[in-house]
XYZ file of C-alpha atoms in Angstrom:
662
model
C -20.323 -26.234 20.926
C -17.167 -27.780 22.439
C -13.690 -26.996 21.062
C -13.142 -30.600 20.016
C -16.310 -30.570 17.926
C -15.136 -27.467 16.064
C -11.754 -29.098 15.575
C -13.276 -32.226 14.107
C -15.627 -30.161 11.959
C -12.714 -28.443 10.222
C -11.237 -31.782 9.181
C -14.226 -33.117 7.280
C -13.486 -33.822 3.621
C -15.902 -33.265 0.823
C -14.577 -36.292 -1.087
C -13.777 -39.394 0.957
C -11.075 -41.465 -0.709
C -9.889 -45.004 0.235
C -6.913 -44.933 2.576
C -3.824 -47.114 2.616
C -3.797 -48.028 6.298
C -0.775 -50.306 5.877
C 1.326 -47.441 4.523
C 0.168 -45.158 7.333
C 1.046 -47.746 9.992
C 4.475 -48.288 8.422
C 5.128 -44.542 8.495
C 4.093 -44.358 12.107
C 6.324 -47.294 13.044
C 9.269 -45.752 11.199
C 8.773 -42.523 13.165
C 8.649 -44.388 16.456
C 11.804 -46.350 15.541
C 13.449 -43.110 14.294
C 14.459 -45.015 11.130
C 14.952 -42.307 8.513
C 15.736 -44.702 5.619
C 12.639 -46.793 6.205
C 10.580 -43.621 6.546
C 11.760 -42.291 3.186
C 11.218 -45.645 1.507
C 7.636 -45.981 2.748
C 6.916 -42.330 1.965
C 8.017 -42.758 -1.653
C 5.590 -45.658 -2.255
C 1.780 -45.619 -2.458
C 1.584 -41.847 -2.681
C -1.900 -41.879 -4.231
C -3.864 -43.447 -1.380
C -1.956 -42.462 1.739
C -3.203 -39.921 4.265
C -0.404 -38.015 5.953
C -2.904 -36.170 8.169
C -4.269 -39.384 9.669
C -5.028 -39.164 13.405
C -4.351 -42.286 15.465
C -6.358 -43.556 18.410
C -4.416 -41.338 20.826
C -5.316 -38.224 18.814
C -1.875 -37.521 17.326
C -0.872 -36.848 13.733
C 2.330 -37.936 11.997
C 3.774 -34.441 12.341
C 3.136 -34.483 16.076
C 4.899 -37.802 16.495
C 7.781 -36.648 14.307
C 8.125 -33.568 16.493
C 8.737 -35.763 19.543
C 11.783 -37.496 18.021
C 14.806 -37.020 20.261
C 17.426 -36.931 17.503
C 17.334 -33.408 16.060
C 18.682 -34.187 12.572
C 16.268 -37.096 12.084
C 13.387 -34.968 13.357
C 14.187 -32.150 10.948
C 14.419 -34.448 7.934
C 11.185 -36.301 8.736
C 9.187 -33.117 9.313
C 10.482 -31.552 6.100
C 9.655 -34.719 4.165
C 6.113 -34.843 5.570
C 5.471 -31.176 4.798
C 6.808 -31.443 1.260
C 4.686 -34.573 0.676
C 1.394 -32.971 1.642
C 1.046 -33.037 5.434
C -0.759 -29.969 6.816
C 1.171 -28.037 9.432
C -1.893 -26.143 10.675
C -3.816 -29.384 11.136
C -1.016 -30.775 13.289
C -0.793 -27.508 15.232
C -4.507 -27.663 15.978
C -4.136 -31.118 17.515
C -1.013 -30.116 19.415
C -2.778 -27.047 20.795
C -5.786 -29.138 21.750
C -3.490 -31.537 23.628
C -1.751 -28.609 25.416
C 1.534 -29.845 23.987
C 3.581 -26.644 24.071
C 6.816 -28.484 23.243
C 5.432 -29.888 19.976
C 3.900 -26.518 19.074
C 7.260 -24.817 19.572
C 8.985 -27.363 17.315
C 6.358 -27.280 14.552
C 6.332 -23.485 14.427
C 9.925 -23.549 13.200
C 8.769 -25.169 9.935
C 6.078 -22.701 8.836
C 8.058 -21.813 5.693
C 8.475 -25.430 4.610
C 4.763 -26.021 3.960
C 4.200 -26.838 0.289
C 2.009 -24.144 -1.290
C 0.259 -26.551 -3.620
C -0.950 -28.823 -0.809
C -4.764 -28.866 -0.745
C -6.358 -28.153 2.618
C -8.476 -30.742 4.387
C -10.553 -28.089 6.066
C -13.742 -26.583 4.777
C -13.722 -23.808 2.196
C -13.460 -21.266 4.992
C -11.432 -21.787 8.126
C -13.571 -21.919 11.223
C -10.667 -21.935 13.637
C -6.923 -21.397 13.768
C -4.317 -22.695 16.233
C -4.111 -19.294 17.929
C -7.894 -19.023 18.276
C -8.072 -22.527 19.724
C -5.209 -21.853 22.152
C -6.854 -18.626 23.297
C -10.186 -20.395 23.623
C -8.579 -23.120 25.782
C -6.830 -20.459 27.930
C -3.349 -21.895 27.326
C -1.066 -18.948 28.014
C 2.209 -20.692 27.119
C 0.933 -21.838 23.729
C -0.646 -18.453 22.984
C 2.645 -16.738 23.760
C 4.516 -19.109 21.424
C 2.071 -18.477 18.592
C 2.197 -14.698 19.080
C 5.996 -14.714 19.123
C 5.958 -16.564 15.808
C 4.055 -13.670 14.221
C 0.513 -15.070 14.307
C -2.371 -12.804 15.293
C -6.153 -12.870 15.409
C -7.671 -10.364 13.015
C -10.912 -8.702 13.971
C -13.751 -10.047 11.801
C -14.681 -7.563 9.119
C -18.255 -6.411 8.918
C -19.838 -7.925 5.789
C -21.590 -5.652 3.329
C -25.356 -5.997 3.477
C -25.789 -6.772 -0.224
C -22.942 -9.280 -0.188
C -24.308 -10.968 2.915
C -27.762 -11.330 1.357
C -26.289 -13.112 -1.695
C -24.555 -15.786 0.390
C -25.759 -19.376 0.180
C -27.166 -20.963 3.363
C -24.042 -23.062 4.028
C -21.837 -20.013 3.387
C -23.805 -17.993 5.939
C -23.316 -20.761 8.492
C -19.585 -20.938 7.824
C -19.105 -17.170 8.087
C -21.226 -17.000 11.256
C -19.258 -19.792 12.942
C -16.001 -18.213 11.823
C -16.956 -14.854 13.355
C -18.042 -16.533 16.575
C -14.780 -18.451 16.905
C -12.766 -15.335 16.090
C -14.497 -13.409 18.850
C -13.918 -16.358 21.171
C -10.219 -15.917 20.585
C -10.249 -12.118 20.772
C -12.283 -12.102 23.999
C -10.019 -14.617 25.712
C -8.342 -13.056 28.779
C -5.196 -15.012 27.952
C -5.003 -13.545 24.439
C -5.720 -9.991 25.643
C -3.007 -10.232 28.285
C -0.468 -12.014 26.074
C -0.876 -9.542 23.210
C -0.383 -6.697 25.686
C 2.672 -8.222 27.375
C 4.218 -8.960 23.996
C 4.659 -5.223 23.455
C 4.519 -3.237 26.672
C 5.357 0.022 24.931
C 2.732 0.019 22.173
C 0.497 -2.949 22.922
C -3.264 -2.443 23.191
C -4.448 -1.349 26.617
C -6.113 -4.440 28.165
C -8.968 -2.666 29.967
C -9.710 -0.495 26.948
C -9.531 -3.555 24.679
C -11.910 -5.466 26.970
C -14.413 -2.587 26.977
C -14.333 -2.297 23.179
C -14.885 -6.037 22.776
C -17.708 -5.937 25.300
C -19.529 -3.337 23.206
C -18.916 -5.238 19.956
C -20.131 -8.504 21.463
C -23.294 -6.874 22.819
C -24.031 -5.521 19.344
C -23.334 -8.927 17.794
C -25.712 -10.586 20.251
C -28.498 -8.342 18.932
C -27.580 -8.784 15.268
C -26.879 -12.533 15.192
C -29.621 -13.775 17.493
C -28.849 -17.397 16.579
C -25.688 -17.154 18.699
C -26.914 -14.501 21.142
C -26.268 -16.721 24.171
C -22.663 -17.340 23.140
C -21.999 -13.657 22.422
C -23.517 -12.589 25.748
C -21.320 -15.101 27.550
C -18.236 -13.709 25.823
C -19.349 -10.189 26.721
C -19.577 -11.181 30.385
C -16.089 -12.659 30.165
C -14.741 -9.307 28.948
C -16.407 -7.552 31.864
C -14.972 -10.064 34.318
C -11.487 -9.608 32.855
C -11.569 -5.836 33.409
C -12.873 -6.376 36.934
C -10.159 -8.970 37.637
C -7.444 -6.468 36.709
C -9.060 -3.885 38.963
C -9.129 -6.398 41.820
C -5.340 -6.686 41.688
C -4.836 -3.008 42.571
C -3.375 -2.570 46.043
C -3.449 1.201 46.467
C -5.475 4.219 45.478
C -2.693 5.373 43.167
C -2.845 2.118 41.199
C -6.608 2.504 40.808
C -6.048 6.045 39.551
C -3.550 4.783 36.997
C -6.162 2.444 35.546
C -8.844 5.134 35.556
C -6.534 7.667 33.890
C -5.374 5.407 31.076
C -5.148 7.297 27.807
C -7.982 6.403 25.426
C -7.385 8.629 22.439
C -9.712 6.517 20.295
C -12.678 7.696 22.350
C -12.987 11.273 21.132
C -15.967 12.077 23.341
C -13.978 11.612 26.544
C -12.624 14.549 28.512
C -9.140 15.745 27.709
C -8.162 16.123 31.371
C -7.714 12.361 31.693
C -9.511 11.991 35.015
C -11.769 8.944 35.053
C -11.316 8.546 31.299
C -11.481 4.751 31.563
C -14.532 4.933 33.829
C -16.243 7.178 31.282
C -15.343 4.772 28.501
C -16.697 1.848 30.540
C -20.001 3.712 30.826
C -19.995 4.392 27.095
C -19.411 0.688 26.362
C -21.943 -0.442 29.023
C -19.454 -2.265 31.235
C -21.622 -2.043 34.346
C -19.504 -4.470 36.406
C -16.406 -2.302 36.034
C -18.336 0.873 36.827
C -20.058 -0.558 39.918
C -16.873 -2.159 41.270
C -16.099 -1.059 44.862
C -12.688 0.287 43.820
C -14.259 2.435 41.098
C -16.865 3.744 43.526
C -14.221 4.375 46.193
C -12.133 6.524 43.877
C -15.219 8.290 42.548
C -16.465 9.178 46.039
C -13.002 10.414 46.999
C -13.228 12.961 44.184
C -16.876 13.858 44.814
C -16.281 14.719 48.482
C -12.803 16.191 47.981
C -12.560 19.355 50.068
C -15.904 18.666 51.788
C -15.335 15.442 53.712
C -17.699 16.569 56.478
C -20.586 15.873 54.067
C -19.598 12.300 53.168
C -21.075 10.370 56.101
C -23.689 12.806 57.374
C -27.097 13.061 55.738
C -28.070 15.800 58.185
C -25.173 17.991 57.069
C -26.219 17.544 53.441
C -29.827 18.432 54.300
C -28.593 21.515 56.173
C -26.588 22.680 53.137
C -29.662 22.237 50.927
C -31.830 24.211 53.360
C -29.336 27.050 53.771
C -28.691 27.314 50.033
C -32.437 27.449 49.371
C -32.939 30.344 51.784
C -29.594 32.129 52.201
C -27.676 31.532 48.990
C -27.122 35.274 48.312
C -25.235 35.381 51.625
C -23.245 32.283 50.600
C -22.470 33.924 47.295
C -21.098 37.090 48.898
C -18.988 35.114 51.392
C -17.534 32.949 48.626
C -16.904 35.953 46.366
C -15.048 37.772 49.130
C -12.905 34.771 50.027
C -12.270 33.943 46.355
C -11.109 37.483 45.645
C -9.035 38.032 48.785
C -8.009 34.525 49.843
C -8.251 32.284 46.742
C -6.405 29.375 48.388
C -8.486 29.386 51.548
C -10.654 26.376 52.357
C -13.813 28.492 52.252
C -13.029 29.530 48.674
C -12.245 26.027 47.442
C -15.104 24.255 49.175
C -17.630 25.769 46.755
C -15.863 23.994 43.880
C -16.309 20.545 45.403
C -18.688 18.441 43.252
C -20.885 17.515 46.221
C -21.239 21.171 47.261
C -22.135 22.241 43.718
C -24.707 19.448 43.595
C -26.302 20.305 46.965
C -26.445 24.041 46.233
C -28.121 23.409 42.888
C -30.550 21.088 44.643
C -31.374 23.713 47.280
C -32.002 26.525 44.804
C -34.083 24.172 42.656
C -36.371 23.653 45.664
C -36.801 27.425 45.791
C -37.794 27.304 42.127
C -40.432 24.647 42.868
C -41.819 26.657 45.792
C -42.200 29.674 43.502
C -44.064 27.504 40.993
C -46.497 26.395 43.702
C -47.078 29.980 44.859
C -47.604 31.172 41.297
C -50.106 28.409 40.593
C -52.092 29.334 43.698
C -52.072 33.131 43.580
C -51.141 34.255 40.066
C -53.407 36.456 37.978
C -54.414 35.168 34.565
C -54.023 38.539 32.908
C -50.789 39.912 34.399
C -47.464 38.841 35.846
C -46.803 38.932 39.589
C -43.455 39.330 41.326
C -43.242 35.540 41.655
C -43.622 35.158 37.897
C -40.658 37.443 37.370
C -38.545 35.380 39.756
C -39.537 32.240 37.848
C -38.500 33.950 34.616
C -35.064 34.610 36.125
C -34.760 30.940 37.087
C -35.703 29.834 33.572
C -33.156 32.210 32.015
C -30.548 30.849 34.418
C -31.415 27.290 33.397
C -31.129 28.282 29.735
C -27.696 29.837 30.290
C -26.591 26.722 32.179
C -27.760 24.465 29.347
C -25.869 26.512 26.752
C -22.723 26.566 28.907
C -22.789 22.800 29.577
C -23.612 22.039 25.953
C -20.592 24.056 24.872
C -18.336 22.387 27.445
C -19.387 18.731 27.062
C -20.538 18.611 23.455
C -23.895 17.505 22.116
C -23.335 13.747 22.376
C -22.002 13.719 25.906
C -24.451 16.339 27.151
C -27.554 14.443 26.032
C -26.209 11.106 27.281
C -27.236 12.268 30.750
C -31.066 11.925 30.958
C -31.495 14.805 33.405
C -30.009 17.206 30.870
C -32.699 16.150 28.404
C -35.312 16.885 31.059
C -33.792 20.326 31.690
C -33.892 21.112 27.970
C -37.561 20.078 27.857
C -38.390 22.295 30.856
C -36.647 25.308 29.336
C -38.374 24.670 25.998
C -41.903 24.561 27.438
C -41.362 27.606 29.632
C -39.850 29.529 26.710
C -42.830 28.686 24.493
C -45.119 29.903 27.252
C -43.322 33.223 27.562
C -43.162 33.829 23.804
C -46.851 33.061 23.218
C -48.023 34.854 26.363
C -46.135 38.072 25.637
C -47.187 38.258 21.988
C -50.831 37.531 22.815
C -51.022 39.699 25.930
C -49.517 42.654 24.066
C -52.292 42.531 21.472
C -54.969 42.383 24.150
C -53.475 45.178 26.262
C -53.097 47.408 23.197
C -56.853 47.120 22.700
C -57.430 48.548 26.186
C -58.530 45.326 27.870
C -57.568 45.301 31.569
C -60.040 42.969 33.304
C -60.092 39.160 33.410
C -63.564 39.108 31.839
C -62.313 41.231 28.985
C -59.382 38.870 28.456
C -61.721 35.896 28.145
C -64.038 37.660 25.690
C -61.221 38.992 23.531
C -60.536 36.814 20.413
C -56.743 36.359 20.961
C -57.365 34.893 24.442
C -56.939 31.390 22.972
C -53.235 32.100 22.677
C -53.158 32.682 26.431
C -54.800 29.307 26.971
C -52.179 27.646 24.780
C -49.399 29.366 26.719
C -50.926 28.182 29.997
C -50.954 24.656 28.602
C -47.237 24.871 27.857
C -46.401 26.157 31.311
C -48.526 23.413 32.881
C -46.437 20.780 31.126
C -43.282 22.645 32.121
C -44.318 22.697 35.784
C -45.085 18.976 35.674
C -41.676 18.217 34.164
C -40.008 20.493 36.721
C -41.384 18.438 39.606
C -40.440 15.182 37.877
C -36.948 16.550 37.318
C -36.616 17.001 41.074
C -36.405 13.202 41.386
C -32.981 13.289 39.731
C -31.498 14.813 42.892
C -32.763 11.864 44.928
C -30.812 9.223 43.021
C -27.659 10.201 44.925
C -29.208 8.963 48.171
C -28.178 5.336 48.934
C -31.648 4.539 50.289
C -33.983 6.336 47.882
C -31.737 6.007 44.822
C -32.063 2.223 44.325
C -35.820 2.358 44.950
C -36.188 5.161 42.423
C -34.193 3.165 39.880
C -36.409 0.109 40.447
C -39.542 2.249 40.104
C -38.393 3.680 36.770
C -37.532 0.217 35.424
C -40.862 -1.310 36.453
C -42.809 1.719 35.207
C -41.159 1.459 31.808
C -42.071 -2.207 31.547
C -45.664 -1.588 32.651
C -46.263 0.854 29.795
C -46.209 -2.082 27.374
C -49.703 -3.113 28.518
C -51.180 0.357 27.991
C -51.907 -0.475 24.354
C -54.259 -3.303 25.335
C -55.960 -1.276 28.064
C -56.997 1.433 25.591
C -59.419 -0.901 23.812
C -61.566 -1.165 26.920
C -62.470 2.543 26.748
C -64.783 2.224 23.715
C -68.499 2.675 24.405
C -70.967 0.199 22.891
C -73.009 3.079 21.495
C -70.479 3.456 18.705
C -71.616 0.114 17.265
C -75.272 1.093 16.757
C -76.290 2.210 13.261
C -79.218 4.623 12.827
C -80.390 3.097 9.561
C -82.559 0.006 9.729
C -81.524 -3.345 8.347
C -78.050 -3.456 9.911
C -79.060 -5.115 13.219
C -77.327 -8.397 12.410
C -74.071 -6.667 11.532
C -74.310 -4.558 14.714
C -74.874 -7.633 16.891
C -71.993 -9.452 15.221
C -69.720 -6.468 15.812
C -70.731 -6.290 19.479
C -70.052 -10.015 19.954
C -66.667 -9.829 18.231
C -65.746 -6.753 20.245
C -66.811 -8.496 23.467
C -64.659 -11.523 22.698
C -61.747 -9.277 21.792
C -62.234 -7.188 24.946
C -62.178 -10.272 27.172
C -59.066 -11.535 25.395
C -57.452 -8.110 25.652
C -58.120 -7.940 29.389
C -56.709 -11.426 29.907
C -53.673 -10.640 27.783
C -53.143 -7.313 29.527
C -53.392 -8.798 33.010
C -51.153 -11.733 32.215
C -48.641 -9.512 30.455
C -48.635 -7.107 33.384
C -48.149 -9.877 35.936
C -45.440 -11.588 33.902
C -43.601 -8.358 33.091
C -43.686 -7.092 36.670
C -42.560 -10.461 38.009
C -39.705 -10.723 35.508
C -38.696 -7.094 35.994
C -38.745 -7.360 39.776
C -36.616 -10.518 39.714
C -34.090 -9.038 37.308
C -33.951 -5.658 39.020
C -33.688 -7.095 42.525
C -30.692 -9.180 41.459
C -28.814 -6.243 39.918
C -30.430 -3.301 41.673
C -27.214 -2.171 43.351
C -25.299 -2.418 40.056
C -27.948 -0.461 38.125
C -28.072 2.251 40.768
C -24.287 2.648 40.969
C -24.100 2.803 37.181
C -26.701 5.600 37.033
C -25.237 7.468 39.987
C -21.734 7.303 38.492
C -22.965 9.042 35.341
C -24.485 11.755 37.508
C -21.360 12.268 39.645
C -19.074 12.394 36.616
C -21.230 15.157 35.186
C -20.826 17.217 38.361
C -17.102 16.455 38.613
C -16.426 17.800 35.131
C -18.986 20.609 35.324
C -17.216 23.949 35.395
C -18.529 26.865 37.368
C -20.184 27.131 40.756
C -23.149 29.398 40.090
C -26.592 27.745 40.048
C -29.715 29.182 38.472
C -30.666 32.073 38.562
C -27.163 33.340 39.439
C -25.813 31.535 36.379
C -27.090 34.518 34.373
C -23.779 36.155 35.299
C -22.061 33.749 32.888
C -23.537 35.835 30.061
C -21.133 38.656 30.893
C -18.044 36.461 30.561
C -17.995 36.302 26.709
C -18.869 39.998 26.644
C -15.784 40.790 28.698
C -13.681 38.485 26.558
C -14.893 40.355 23.471
C -14.163 43.744 25.010
C -10.750 42.521 26.085
C -9.895 41.675 22.494
C -11.489 44.725 20.856
C -10.817 47.456 23.398
C -8.045 46.183 25.690
C -7.379 49.636 27.133
C -10.947 50.211 28.306
C -11.221 46.943 30.240
C -9.155 46.451 33.393
C -7.438 43.090 33.800
C -8.998 42.685 37.226
C -12.525 42.746 35.818
C -11.818 39.818 33.525
C -10.169 37.849 36.314
C -13.171 38.586 38.502
C -15.587 36.922 36.088
C -13.201 34.070 35.325
C -13.547 32.991 38.944
C -17.111 31.926 38.201
C -15.863 29.212 35.850
C -12.842 28.160 37.833
C -12.088 24.461 37.631
C -9.936 22.821 40.287
C -8.034 20.148 38.412
C -5.155 18.813 40.418
C -2.019 18.743 38.343
C -1.121 15.347 39.684
C -4.325 13.949 38.241
C -3.751 15.030 34.679
C -2.927 12.212 32.350
C 0.091 14.041 30.988
C 1.792 13.687 34.369
C 1.317 9.914 34.432
C 3.922 8.054 32.472
C 2.377 5.606 30.086
C 5.175 3.158 30.806
C 4.343 3.102 34.510
C 0.712 2.350 33.743
C 1.677 -0.522 31.465
C 4.065 -1.946 34.059
C 1.173 -1.840 36.511
C -0.976 -3.885 34.122
C 1.890 -6.332 33.721
C 2.211 -6.801 37.487
C -1.567 -7.147 37.895
C -1.777 -9.838 35.228
C 1.219 -11.782 36.530
C -0.108 -11.746 40.084
C -3.574 -12.851 38.958
C -2.044 -15.571 36.766
C -0.109 -17.022 39.669
């Protein structure tokens, strides 16, 4: 729907009355001649049938033409007379905005208080558009600035109550839907976002934050109001492009950091440190273009590899760290502990706190955990625990401690927003159920004097052991699947893994149809005689349905895979960067360097804190500092949002917008 069509729609009258064209032409001629006496004389006659909002062939109203009068006193008197006689100021402003006539808009805005209150409006019962919305929609920055300076704003459309919305008449629903759409068109305009920000640099809404919020609202509206889903999705893309355009104007790493560290107090789930707060909020509002932007990825990688730059460009070095951590991590731990205690500012001590090093060490020790699972599956005894089973138990306890620690640090919402954390919780749950059931059941059997495998099988409670083995089987399967999460950081395997997950998810839709082909025809036969006709009819109907199901399943599978492959191939890099960014942010904010099973040491930290409070004399200060090193977090003071002046950030946005506007 074009802007001009909306404009014309708002001027339709419910009752069409005969017009006095002669009077209207005389008024127009008097305005052109700047004859105030003639204008007043014509205006005082034929007041019943005249139309002061008449639009001529050039698309101008009487108020517009009066605003172009050169003599100021004559212009003022004519405009006041038209407004007091029933001319609509907003109607004239709409046409002036549509014509990009900033001069006329500036003149007409001076007479907002002269509009007669009793003048009936020519528009529909509900306004579909306002001058500010139309100016923002047409991307006219000068006009938008004039309207904002005059005190006009665009209010966010209120969410209608469900019961009230259901009682609306059909035409009322259309009017409210069009009104909301036009309002969002104005709010999502880059010109309006920038102008409203520049109007008040000190307290104006942050443009990137505002664009992300609108993007989320528009995506939700596209799902709710499917009649205008295309329009809402287009507006959502415009908001994404606006945030990306501002990011493109950054000329240094410090400017990019200023945008990423913008204060977003409204988003309570974001970290308080201020690092990457805007990037986190962009992920929360699904602004994938902003997240996958090269500048965002450049700053993110600079933080990931900070202190360990030798790992950034070398896959072999990363593989070597994984291998050494899987086999010699106790040695690494002792070296780090010595350097952390004696030389806390040394490079060896700080390198273990780098996000990439924490990630690779966790990956290496997780491979050790998988190797132990394979050994246990091959050589374990059904009736007793081996040494490998005890090592696995230590790993599971370490995973449990890590889950509790991260859940306490990040909060429930933010913790479960990362899919791999959900997988870790599932693994810990299944292994814990196995241990609880196995120990309770095995204790009963051992108390009865059973020591052989044959005795275990013959003993009644052995079914509990089978159930526990079922739980651990699922846990082992999930543990190997969870190992794929470490591969998404690789630039070669990561995108392929993302594409595989997307296509696999789409393929599951056809599983429902495939299940019907697993029914045997013997189920249709009835033992009693006299039902042969019904049996044959059932077999025929089932055969027809089976053929149709196969055809539907195959066609659905082909269509879904084709559509998914096309969509994923077009945005594969964006999807992968979006997923990888969530993973890296988790490791950047993750406190502590100890992976499982060494993370069990975190259990002693609250114990020491408790003893420090209860019995301060019995606990040396050095012991508490020793354990606090395990949760050390290296936040650079220069990166905290409190050290970045909000005014400097806003001036940066101002410069970015002005440079992009020129």
